Short mmCIF file of C-alpha atoms and ligand atoms in Angstrom, two decimals:
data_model
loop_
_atom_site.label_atom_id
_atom_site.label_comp_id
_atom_site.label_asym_id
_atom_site.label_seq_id
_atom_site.Cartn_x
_atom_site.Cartn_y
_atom_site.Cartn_z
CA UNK A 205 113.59 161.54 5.82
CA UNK A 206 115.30 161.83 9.03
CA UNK A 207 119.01 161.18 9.62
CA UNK A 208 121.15 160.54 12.65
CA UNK A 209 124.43 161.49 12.46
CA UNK A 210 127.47 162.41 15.01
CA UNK A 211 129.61 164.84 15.65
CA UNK A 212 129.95 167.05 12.05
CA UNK A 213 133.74 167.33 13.35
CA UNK A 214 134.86 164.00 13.94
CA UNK A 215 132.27 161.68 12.41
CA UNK A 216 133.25 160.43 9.44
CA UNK A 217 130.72 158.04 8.75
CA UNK A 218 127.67 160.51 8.89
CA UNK A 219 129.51 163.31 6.71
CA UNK A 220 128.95 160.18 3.94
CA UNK A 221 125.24 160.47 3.75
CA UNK A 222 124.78 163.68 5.14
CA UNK A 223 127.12 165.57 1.97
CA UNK A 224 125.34 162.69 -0.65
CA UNK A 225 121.74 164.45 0.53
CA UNK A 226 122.98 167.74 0.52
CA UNK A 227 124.32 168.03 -3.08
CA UNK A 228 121.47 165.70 -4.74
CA UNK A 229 118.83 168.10 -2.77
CA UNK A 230 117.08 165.46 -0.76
CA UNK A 231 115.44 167.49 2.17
CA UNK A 232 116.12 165.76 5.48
CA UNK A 233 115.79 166.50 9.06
CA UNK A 234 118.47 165.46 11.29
CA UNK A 235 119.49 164.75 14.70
CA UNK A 236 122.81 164.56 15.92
CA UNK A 237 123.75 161.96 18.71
CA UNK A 238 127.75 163.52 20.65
CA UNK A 239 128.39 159.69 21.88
CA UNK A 240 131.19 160.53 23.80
CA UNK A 241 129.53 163.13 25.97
CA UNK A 242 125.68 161.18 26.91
CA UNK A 243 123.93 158.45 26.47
CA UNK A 244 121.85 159.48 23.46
CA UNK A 245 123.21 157.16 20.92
CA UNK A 246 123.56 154.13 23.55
CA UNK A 247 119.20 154.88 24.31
CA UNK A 248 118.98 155.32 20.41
CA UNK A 249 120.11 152.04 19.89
CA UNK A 250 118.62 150.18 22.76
CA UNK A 251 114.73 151.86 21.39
CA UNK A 252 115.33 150.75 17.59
CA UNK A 253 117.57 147.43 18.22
CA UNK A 254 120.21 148.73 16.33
CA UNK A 255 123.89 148.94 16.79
CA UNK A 256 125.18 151.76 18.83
CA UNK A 257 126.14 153.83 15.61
CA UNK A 258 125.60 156.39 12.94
CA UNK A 259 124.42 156.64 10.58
CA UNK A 260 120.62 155.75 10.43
CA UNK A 261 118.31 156.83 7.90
CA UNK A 262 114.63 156.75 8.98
CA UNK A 263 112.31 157.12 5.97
CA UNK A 264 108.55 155.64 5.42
CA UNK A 265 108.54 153.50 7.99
CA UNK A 266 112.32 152.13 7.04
CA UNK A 267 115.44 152.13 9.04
CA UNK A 268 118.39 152.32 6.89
CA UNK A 269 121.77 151.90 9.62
CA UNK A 270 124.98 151.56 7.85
CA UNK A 271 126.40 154.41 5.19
CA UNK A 272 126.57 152.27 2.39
CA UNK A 273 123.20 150.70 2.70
CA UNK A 274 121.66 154.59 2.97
CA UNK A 275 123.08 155.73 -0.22
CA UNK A 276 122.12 152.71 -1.93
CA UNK A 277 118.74 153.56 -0.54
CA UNK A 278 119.02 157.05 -1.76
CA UNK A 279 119.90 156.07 -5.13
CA UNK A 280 116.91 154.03 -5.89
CA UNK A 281 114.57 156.45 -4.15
CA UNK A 282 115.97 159.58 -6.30
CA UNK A 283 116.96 157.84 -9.35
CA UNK A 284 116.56 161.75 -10.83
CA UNK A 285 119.65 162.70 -8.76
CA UNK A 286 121.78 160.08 -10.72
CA UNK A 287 124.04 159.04 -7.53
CA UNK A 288 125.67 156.53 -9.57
CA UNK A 289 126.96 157.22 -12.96
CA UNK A 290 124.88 155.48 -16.13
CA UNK A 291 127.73 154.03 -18.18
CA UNK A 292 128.21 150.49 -16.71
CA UNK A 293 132.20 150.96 -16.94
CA UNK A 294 132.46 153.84 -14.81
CA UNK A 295 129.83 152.37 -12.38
CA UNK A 296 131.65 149.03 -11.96
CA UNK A 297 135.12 151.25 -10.90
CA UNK A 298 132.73 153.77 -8.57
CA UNK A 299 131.23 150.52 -7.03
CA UNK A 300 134.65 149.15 -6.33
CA UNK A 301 136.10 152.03 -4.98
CA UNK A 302 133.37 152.60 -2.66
CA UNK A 303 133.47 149.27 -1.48
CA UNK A 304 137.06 149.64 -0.86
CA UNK A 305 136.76 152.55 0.91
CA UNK A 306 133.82 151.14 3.36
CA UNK A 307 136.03 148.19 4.19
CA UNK A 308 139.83 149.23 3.91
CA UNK A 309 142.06 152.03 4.43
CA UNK A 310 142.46 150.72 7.88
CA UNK A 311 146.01 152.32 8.10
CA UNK A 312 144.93 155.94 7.20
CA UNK A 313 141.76 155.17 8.73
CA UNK A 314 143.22 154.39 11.76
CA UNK A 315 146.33 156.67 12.05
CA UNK A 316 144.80 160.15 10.83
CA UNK A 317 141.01 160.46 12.42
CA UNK A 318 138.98 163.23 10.36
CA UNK A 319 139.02 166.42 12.54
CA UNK A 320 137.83 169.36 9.90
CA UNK A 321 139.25 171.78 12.72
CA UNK A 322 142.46 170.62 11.88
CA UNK A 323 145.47 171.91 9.75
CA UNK A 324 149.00 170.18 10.39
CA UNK A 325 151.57 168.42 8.73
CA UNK A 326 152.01 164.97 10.03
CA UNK A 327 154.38 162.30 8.51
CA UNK A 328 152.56 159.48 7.49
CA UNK A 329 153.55 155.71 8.67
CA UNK A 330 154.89 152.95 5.74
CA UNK A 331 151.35 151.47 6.52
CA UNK A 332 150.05 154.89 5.70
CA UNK A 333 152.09 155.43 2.65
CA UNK A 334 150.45 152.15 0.94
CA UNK A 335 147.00 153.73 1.53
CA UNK A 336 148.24 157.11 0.01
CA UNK A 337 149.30 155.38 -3.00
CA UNK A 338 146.54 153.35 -3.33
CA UNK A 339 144.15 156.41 -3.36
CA UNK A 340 147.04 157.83 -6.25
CA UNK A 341 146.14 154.52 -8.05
CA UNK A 342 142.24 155.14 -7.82
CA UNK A 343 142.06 158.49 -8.78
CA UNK A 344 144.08 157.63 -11.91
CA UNK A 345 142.29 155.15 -12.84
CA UNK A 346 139.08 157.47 -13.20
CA UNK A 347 140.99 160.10 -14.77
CA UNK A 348 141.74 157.49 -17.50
CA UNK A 349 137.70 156.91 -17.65
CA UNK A 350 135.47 158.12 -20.74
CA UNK A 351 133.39 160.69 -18.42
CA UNK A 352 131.18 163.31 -18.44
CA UNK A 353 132.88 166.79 -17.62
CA UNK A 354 133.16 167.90 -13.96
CA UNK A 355 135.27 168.07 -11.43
CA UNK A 356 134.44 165.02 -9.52
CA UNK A 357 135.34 161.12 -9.65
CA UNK A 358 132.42 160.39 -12.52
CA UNK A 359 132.39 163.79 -13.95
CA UNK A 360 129.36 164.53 -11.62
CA UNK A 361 128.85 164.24 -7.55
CA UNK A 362 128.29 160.61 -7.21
CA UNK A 363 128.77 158.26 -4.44
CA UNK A 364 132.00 157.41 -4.78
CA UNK A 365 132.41 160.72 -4.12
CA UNK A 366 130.77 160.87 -1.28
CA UNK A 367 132.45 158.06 0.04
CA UNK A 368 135.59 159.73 0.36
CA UNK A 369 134.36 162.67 1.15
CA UNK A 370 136.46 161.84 4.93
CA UNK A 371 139.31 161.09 2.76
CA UNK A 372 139.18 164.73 1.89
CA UNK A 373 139.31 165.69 5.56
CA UNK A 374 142.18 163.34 6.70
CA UNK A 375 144.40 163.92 3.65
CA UNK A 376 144.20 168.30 3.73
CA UNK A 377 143.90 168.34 7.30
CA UNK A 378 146.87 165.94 7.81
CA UNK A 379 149.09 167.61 4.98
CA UNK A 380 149.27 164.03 3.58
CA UNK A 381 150.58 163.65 -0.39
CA UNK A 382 148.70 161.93 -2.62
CA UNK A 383 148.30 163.02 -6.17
CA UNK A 384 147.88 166.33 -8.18
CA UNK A 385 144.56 164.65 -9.49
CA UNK A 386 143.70 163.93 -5.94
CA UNK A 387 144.32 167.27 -5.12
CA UNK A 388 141.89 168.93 -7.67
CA UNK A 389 138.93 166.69 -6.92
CA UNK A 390 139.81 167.78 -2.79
CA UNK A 391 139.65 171.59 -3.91
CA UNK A 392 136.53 170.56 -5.84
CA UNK A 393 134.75 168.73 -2.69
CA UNK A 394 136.10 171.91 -0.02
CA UNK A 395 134.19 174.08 -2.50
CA UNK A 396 130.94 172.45 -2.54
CA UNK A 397 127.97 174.99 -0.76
CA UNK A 398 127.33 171.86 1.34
CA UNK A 399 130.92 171.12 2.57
CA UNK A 400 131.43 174.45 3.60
CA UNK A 401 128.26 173.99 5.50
CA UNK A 402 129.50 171.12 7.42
CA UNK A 403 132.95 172.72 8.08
CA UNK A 404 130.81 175.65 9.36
CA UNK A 405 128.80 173.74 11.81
CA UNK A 406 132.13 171.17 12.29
CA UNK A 407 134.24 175.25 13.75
CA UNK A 408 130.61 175.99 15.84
CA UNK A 409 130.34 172.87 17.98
CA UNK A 410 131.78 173.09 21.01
CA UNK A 411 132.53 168.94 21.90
CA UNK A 412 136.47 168.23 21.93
CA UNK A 413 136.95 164.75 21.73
CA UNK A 414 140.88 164.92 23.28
CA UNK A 415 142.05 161.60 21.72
CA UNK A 416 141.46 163.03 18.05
CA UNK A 417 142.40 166.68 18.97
CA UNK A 418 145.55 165.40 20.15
CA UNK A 419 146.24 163.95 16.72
CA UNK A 420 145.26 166.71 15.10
CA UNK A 421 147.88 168.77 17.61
CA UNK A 422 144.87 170.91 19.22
N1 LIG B 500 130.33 150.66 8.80
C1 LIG B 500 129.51 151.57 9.50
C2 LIG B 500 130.38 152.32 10.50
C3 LIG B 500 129.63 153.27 11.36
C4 LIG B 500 130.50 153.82 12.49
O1 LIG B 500 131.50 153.20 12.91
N2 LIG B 500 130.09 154.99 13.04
C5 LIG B 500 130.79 155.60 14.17
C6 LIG B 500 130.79 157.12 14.02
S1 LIG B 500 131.76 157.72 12.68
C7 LIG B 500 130.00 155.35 15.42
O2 LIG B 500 128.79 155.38 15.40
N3 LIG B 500 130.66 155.11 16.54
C8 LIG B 500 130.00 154.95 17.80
C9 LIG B 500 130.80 154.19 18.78
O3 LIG B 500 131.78 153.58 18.36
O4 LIG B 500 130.44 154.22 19.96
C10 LIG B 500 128.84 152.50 8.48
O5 LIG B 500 129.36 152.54 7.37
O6 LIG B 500 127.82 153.13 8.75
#
């Protein structure tokens, strides 16, 4: 399996796959295309006929090119690593909150780009503030769930998890308050071996993209 990602710093997006593979053990190769400083991802695109973006998951032949679609993919290929939770219950909320989170959040989305180099406090818009309490409203409506133990939204690392794994990013690195449940589960994803990994690699590359760092106030 090969993925192509963007900058571990700033690309959202690609952490999504990229943490799913880590923690369920899938061994990958990857390449990373830094869009705003060549033409890498624009030559990527124009070779496969894709969209100029990440990610895209290359396996057997298949290219897999929007988040969602690769860790669907990843879930039937390594039904062992259980990336969706069995009881149908908890899997109809995960599904929904993923979904949610691939199409909305626009506000937060939009207003607090993920920058894992960052760590300020930043008052959040009203548009903002509905997002923020919408996550509240998600996480405690899976704390309410019949789970298995663990720290994360279905007990264990799942999808949904992964999801928001940028949500993580925006809401410590912005200082933004959501909910104390929130709060453990984003201790719980900083502490994962892989996340640490990514935040390691995020601190080593040496791209600035200037509209995000300013932001971020770097
Ligand atoms: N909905 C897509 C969004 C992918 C996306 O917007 N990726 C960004 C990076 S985080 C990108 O490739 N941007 C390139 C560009 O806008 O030029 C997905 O879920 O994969």
């Amino acid at each position: 399996m090969h993925l192509y990602i963007a900058y571990k710093n700033y690309s959202s997006w690609s952490l999504r796959p990229w943490i799913a593979m880590k923690v369920a053990g899938i061994p990958f190769d990857e390449t990373l295309l830094p869009f705003y400083h060549d033409d890498s991802l624009k030559t990527f695109a124009e070779v496969e006929g894709l969209p100029a973006k990440v990610p895209v998951l290359k396996d057997q032949g298949r290219t897999i090119w929007d988040s969602l679609a690769i860790l669907e993919y990843l879930a039937d290929q390594y039904p062992e690593a259980k990336l969706w939770p069995s009881d149908p219950t908890l899997k109809a909320l995960a599904r929904c909150a993923t979904a949610e989170m691939h199409s909305g959040f626009m506000a937060l989305r939009g207003e607090f780009p993920m920058n894992c180099r960052t760590n300020v406090t930043v008052a959040p818009s009203e548009a903002t503030q509905k997002d923020l309490q919408r996550l509240a409203k998600i996480w405690a409506d899976f704390s309410q769930q019949q789970k298995p133990e663990g720290d994360f939204l279905c007990g264990h690392f799942t999808i949904v998890d992964a999801m928001y794994s940028a949500v993580m990013w925006r809401v410590t690195g912005y200082n933004l308050p959501v909910s104390e449940e929130f709060d453990r589960w984003a201790k719980a994803m900083l502490a994962l071996p892989a996340m640490q990994e990514w935040l390691t690699a995020s601190k080593a590359e040496s791209w600035s993209v200037a509209q995000y760092d300013k932001v971020a106030g770097i």
